PDB file of C-alpha atoms in Angstrom:
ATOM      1  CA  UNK A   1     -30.387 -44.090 -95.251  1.00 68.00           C
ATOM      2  CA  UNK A   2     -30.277 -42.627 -91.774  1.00 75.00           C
ATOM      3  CA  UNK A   3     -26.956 -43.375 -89.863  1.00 89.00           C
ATOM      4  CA  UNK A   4     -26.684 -44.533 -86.115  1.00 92.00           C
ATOM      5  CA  UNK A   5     -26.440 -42.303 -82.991  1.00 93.00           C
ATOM      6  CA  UNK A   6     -22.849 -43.561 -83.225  1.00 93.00           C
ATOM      7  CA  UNK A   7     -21.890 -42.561 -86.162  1.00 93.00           C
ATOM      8  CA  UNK A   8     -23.577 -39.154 -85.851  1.00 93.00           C
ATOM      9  CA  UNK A   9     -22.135 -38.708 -82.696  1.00 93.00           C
ATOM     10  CA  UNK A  10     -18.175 -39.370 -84.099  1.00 91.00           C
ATOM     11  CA  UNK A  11     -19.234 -36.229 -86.747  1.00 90.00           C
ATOM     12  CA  UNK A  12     -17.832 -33.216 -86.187  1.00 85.00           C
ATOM     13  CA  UNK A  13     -20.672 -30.620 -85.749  1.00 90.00           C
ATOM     14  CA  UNK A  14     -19.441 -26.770 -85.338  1.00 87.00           C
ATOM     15  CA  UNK A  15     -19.838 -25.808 -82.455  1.00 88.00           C
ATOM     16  CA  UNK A  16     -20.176 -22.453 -81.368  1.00 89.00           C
ATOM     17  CA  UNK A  17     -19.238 -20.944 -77.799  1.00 89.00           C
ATOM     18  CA  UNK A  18     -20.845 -17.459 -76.432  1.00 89.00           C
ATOM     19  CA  UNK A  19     -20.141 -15.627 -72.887  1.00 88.00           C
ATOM     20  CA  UNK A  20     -23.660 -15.291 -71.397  1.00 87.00           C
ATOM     21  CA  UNK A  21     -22.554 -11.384 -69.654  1.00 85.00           C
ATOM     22  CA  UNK A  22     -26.679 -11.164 -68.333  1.00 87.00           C
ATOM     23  CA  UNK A  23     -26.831 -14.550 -66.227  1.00 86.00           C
ATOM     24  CA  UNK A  24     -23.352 -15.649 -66.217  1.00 89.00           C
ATOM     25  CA  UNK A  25     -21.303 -18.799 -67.932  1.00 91.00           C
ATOM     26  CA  UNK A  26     -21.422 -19.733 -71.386  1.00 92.00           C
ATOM     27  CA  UNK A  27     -23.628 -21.204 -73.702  1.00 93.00           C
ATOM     28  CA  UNK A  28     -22.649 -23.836 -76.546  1.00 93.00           C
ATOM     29  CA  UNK A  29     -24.691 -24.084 -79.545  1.00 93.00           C
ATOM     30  CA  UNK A  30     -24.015 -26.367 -82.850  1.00 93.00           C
ATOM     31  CA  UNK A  31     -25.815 -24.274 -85.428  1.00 89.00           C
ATOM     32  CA  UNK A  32     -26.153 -27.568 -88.235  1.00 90.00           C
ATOM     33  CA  UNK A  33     -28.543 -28.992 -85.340  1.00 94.00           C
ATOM     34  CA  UNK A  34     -31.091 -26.444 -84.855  1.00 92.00           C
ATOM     35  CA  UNK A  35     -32.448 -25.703 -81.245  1.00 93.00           C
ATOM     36  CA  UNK A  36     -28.940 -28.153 -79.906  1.00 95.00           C
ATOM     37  CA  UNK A  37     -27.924 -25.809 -77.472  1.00 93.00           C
ATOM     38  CA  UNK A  38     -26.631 -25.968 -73.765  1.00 95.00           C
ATOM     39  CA  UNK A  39     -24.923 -24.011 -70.934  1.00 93.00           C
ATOM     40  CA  UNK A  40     -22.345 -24.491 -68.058  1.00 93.00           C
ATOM     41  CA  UNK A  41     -21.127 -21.909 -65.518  1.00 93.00           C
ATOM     42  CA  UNK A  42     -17.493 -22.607 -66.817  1.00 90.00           C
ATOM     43  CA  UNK A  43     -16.334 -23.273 -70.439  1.00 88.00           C
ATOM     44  CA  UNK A  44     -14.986 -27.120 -69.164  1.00 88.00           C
ATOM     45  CA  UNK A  45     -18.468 -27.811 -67.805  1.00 91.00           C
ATOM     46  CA  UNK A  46     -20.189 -26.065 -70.806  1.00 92.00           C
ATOM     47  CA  UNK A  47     -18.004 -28.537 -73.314  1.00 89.00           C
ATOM     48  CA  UNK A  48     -19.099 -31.567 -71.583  1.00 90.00           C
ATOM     49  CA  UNK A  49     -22.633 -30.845 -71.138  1.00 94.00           C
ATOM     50  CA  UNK A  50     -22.513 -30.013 -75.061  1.00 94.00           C
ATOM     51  CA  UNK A  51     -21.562 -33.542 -75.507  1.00 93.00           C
ATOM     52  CA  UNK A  52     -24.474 -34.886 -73.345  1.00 95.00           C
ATOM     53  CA  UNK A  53     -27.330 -32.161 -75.775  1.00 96.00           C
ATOM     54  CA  UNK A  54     -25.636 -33.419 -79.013  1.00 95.00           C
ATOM     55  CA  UNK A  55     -26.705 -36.890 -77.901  1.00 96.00           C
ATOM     56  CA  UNK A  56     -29.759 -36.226 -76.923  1.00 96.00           C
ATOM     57  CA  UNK A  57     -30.871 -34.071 -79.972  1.00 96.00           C
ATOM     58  CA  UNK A  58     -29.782 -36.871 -82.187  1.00 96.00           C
ATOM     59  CA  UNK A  59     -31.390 -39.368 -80.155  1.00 96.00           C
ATOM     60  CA  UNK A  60     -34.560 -37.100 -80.647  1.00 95.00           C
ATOM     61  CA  UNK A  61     -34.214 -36.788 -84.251  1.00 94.00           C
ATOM     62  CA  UNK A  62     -33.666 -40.415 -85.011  1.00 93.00           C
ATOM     63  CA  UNK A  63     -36.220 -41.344 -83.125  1.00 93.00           C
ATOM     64  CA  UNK A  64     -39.015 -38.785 -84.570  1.00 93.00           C
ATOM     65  CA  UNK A  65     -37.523 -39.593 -88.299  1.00 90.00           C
ATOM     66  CA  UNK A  66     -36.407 -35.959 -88.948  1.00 90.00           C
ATOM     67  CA  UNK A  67     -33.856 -36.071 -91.103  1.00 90.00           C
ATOM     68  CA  UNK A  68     -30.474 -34.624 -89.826  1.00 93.00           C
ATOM     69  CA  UNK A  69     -27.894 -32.524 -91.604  1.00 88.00           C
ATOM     70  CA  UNK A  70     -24.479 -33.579 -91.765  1.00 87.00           C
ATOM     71  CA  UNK A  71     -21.252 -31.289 -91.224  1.00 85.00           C
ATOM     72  CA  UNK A  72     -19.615 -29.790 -94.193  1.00 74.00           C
ATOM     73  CA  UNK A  73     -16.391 -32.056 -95.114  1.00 66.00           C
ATOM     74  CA  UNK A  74     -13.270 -30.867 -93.182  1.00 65.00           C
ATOM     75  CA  UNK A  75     -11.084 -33.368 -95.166  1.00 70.00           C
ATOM     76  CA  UNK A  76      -8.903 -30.134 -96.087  1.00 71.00           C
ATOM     77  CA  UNK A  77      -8.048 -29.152 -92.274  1.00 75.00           C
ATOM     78  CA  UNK A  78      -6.446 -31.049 -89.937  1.00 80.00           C
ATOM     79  CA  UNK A  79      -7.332 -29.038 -87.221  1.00 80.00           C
ATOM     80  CA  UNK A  80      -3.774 -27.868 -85.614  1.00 84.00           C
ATOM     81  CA  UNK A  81      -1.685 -24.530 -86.958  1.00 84.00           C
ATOM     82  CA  UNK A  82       1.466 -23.314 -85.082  1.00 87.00           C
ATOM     83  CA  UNK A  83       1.432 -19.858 -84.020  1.00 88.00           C
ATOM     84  CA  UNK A  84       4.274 -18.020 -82.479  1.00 92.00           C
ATOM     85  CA  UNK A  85       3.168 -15.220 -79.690  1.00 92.00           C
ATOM     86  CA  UNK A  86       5.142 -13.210 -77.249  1.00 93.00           C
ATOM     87  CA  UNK A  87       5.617 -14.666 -73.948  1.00 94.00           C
ATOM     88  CA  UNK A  88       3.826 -12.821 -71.790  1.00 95.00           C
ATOM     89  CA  UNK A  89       0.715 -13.541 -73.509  1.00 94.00           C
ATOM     90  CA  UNK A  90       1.416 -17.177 -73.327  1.00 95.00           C
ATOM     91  CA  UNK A  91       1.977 -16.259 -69.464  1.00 95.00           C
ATOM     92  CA  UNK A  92      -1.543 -14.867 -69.448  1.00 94.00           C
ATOM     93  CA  UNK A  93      -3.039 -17.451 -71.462  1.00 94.00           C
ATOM     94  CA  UNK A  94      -1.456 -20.210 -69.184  1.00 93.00           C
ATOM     95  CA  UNK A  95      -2.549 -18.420 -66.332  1.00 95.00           C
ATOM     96  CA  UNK A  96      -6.276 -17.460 -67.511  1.00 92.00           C
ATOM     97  CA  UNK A  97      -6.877 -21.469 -68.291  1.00 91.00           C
ATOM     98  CA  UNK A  98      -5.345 -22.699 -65.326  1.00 92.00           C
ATOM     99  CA  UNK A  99      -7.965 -20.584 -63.078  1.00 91.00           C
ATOM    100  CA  UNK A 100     -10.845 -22.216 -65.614  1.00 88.00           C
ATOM    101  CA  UNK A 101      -9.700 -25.618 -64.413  1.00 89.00           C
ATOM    102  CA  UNK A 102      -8.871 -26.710 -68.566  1.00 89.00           C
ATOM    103  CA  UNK A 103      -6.107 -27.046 -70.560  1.00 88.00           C
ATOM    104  CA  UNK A 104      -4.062 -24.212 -72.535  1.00 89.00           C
ATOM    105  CA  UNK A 105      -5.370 -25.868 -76.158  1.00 89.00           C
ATOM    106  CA  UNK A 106      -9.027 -25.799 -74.524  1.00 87.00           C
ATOM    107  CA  UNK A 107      -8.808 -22.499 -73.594  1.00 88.00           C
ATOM    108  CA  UNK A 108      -7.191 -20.870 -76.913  1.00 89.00           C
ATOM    109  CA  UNK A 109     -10.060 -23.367 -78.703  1.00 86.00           C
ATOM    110  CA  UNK A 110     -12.486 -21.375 -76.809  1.00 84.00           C
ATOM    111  CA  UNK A 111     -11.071 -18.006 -77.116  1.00 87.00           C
ATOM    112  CA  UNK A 112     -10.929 -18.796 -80.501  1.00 86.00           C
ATOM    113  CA  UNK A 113     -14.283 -19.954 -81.180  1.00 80.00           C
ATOM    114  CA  UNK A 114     -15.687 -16.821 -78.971  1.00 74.00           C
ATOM    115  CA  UNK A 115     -14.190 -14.284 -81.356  1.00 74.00           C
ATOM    116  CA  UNK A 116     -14.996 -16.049 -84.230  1.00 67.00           C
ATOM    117  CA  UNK A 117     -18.501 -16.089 -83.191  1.00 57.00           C
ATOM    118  CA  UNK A 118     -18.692 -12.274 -82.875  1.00 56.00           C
ATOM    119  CA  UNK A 119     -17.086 -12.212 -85.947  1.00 56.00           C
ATOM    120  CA  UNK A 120     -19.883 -14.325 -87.846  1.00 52.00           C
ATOM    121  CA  UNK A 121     -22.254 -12.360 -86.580  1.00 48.00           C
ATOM    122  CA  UNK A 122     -21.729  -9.190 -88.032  1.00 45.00           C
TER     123      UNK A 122
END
């Protein structure tokens, strides 16, 4: 039985952030939703247009009856870790994410996300 736009939209889909060094910005994709992808000249404005794709992909897909994968469980993670670094790279991180307009968390999320990217690809 197919679930509502609701419900697919309180899933959490990986999503998968990538610098775009050619044009400029970045580009979001969510790679269980094939073809979901969007851009945003800064990672903050990249996130929340990745929101408004998601939707409308699902809203495609329900409509047209194509049946949409779900996210593997992440009932095992509860998505926060502490991590110690040395202060001047939380300096630099602090400083990096404040010129991006986001938050710290945001900006290590994207980091993050960016490496591990490159790192799946390989």
């Amino acid at each position: 039985m197919m679930k509502t736009l609701n419900e697919y939209m309180a899933m959490s889909y990986r999503m998968e952030i990538v610098e775009d060094k050619d044009e400029g910005g970045y580009v979001i994709s969510f790679p269980d939703l094939p073809g979901c992808l969007t851009c945003g000249e800064t990672v903050e404005s990249a996130m929340a247009n990745a929101t408004d794709a998601k939707k409308a992909w699902l809203e495609a897909a329900i409509e047209d009856g194509i049946e949409i994968q779900e996210p593997d469980s992440l009932e095992d993670y509860s998505g926060q870790f502490k991590l110690r670094i040395p202060r001047s790279l939380h300096r630099s991180l602090a400083e990096h994410s404040k010129r991006e307009g986001i938050s710290m968390n945001q900006y290590c999320v994207y980091l993050l996300s960016k490496n591990d990217a490159m790192y799946v690809g390989k």
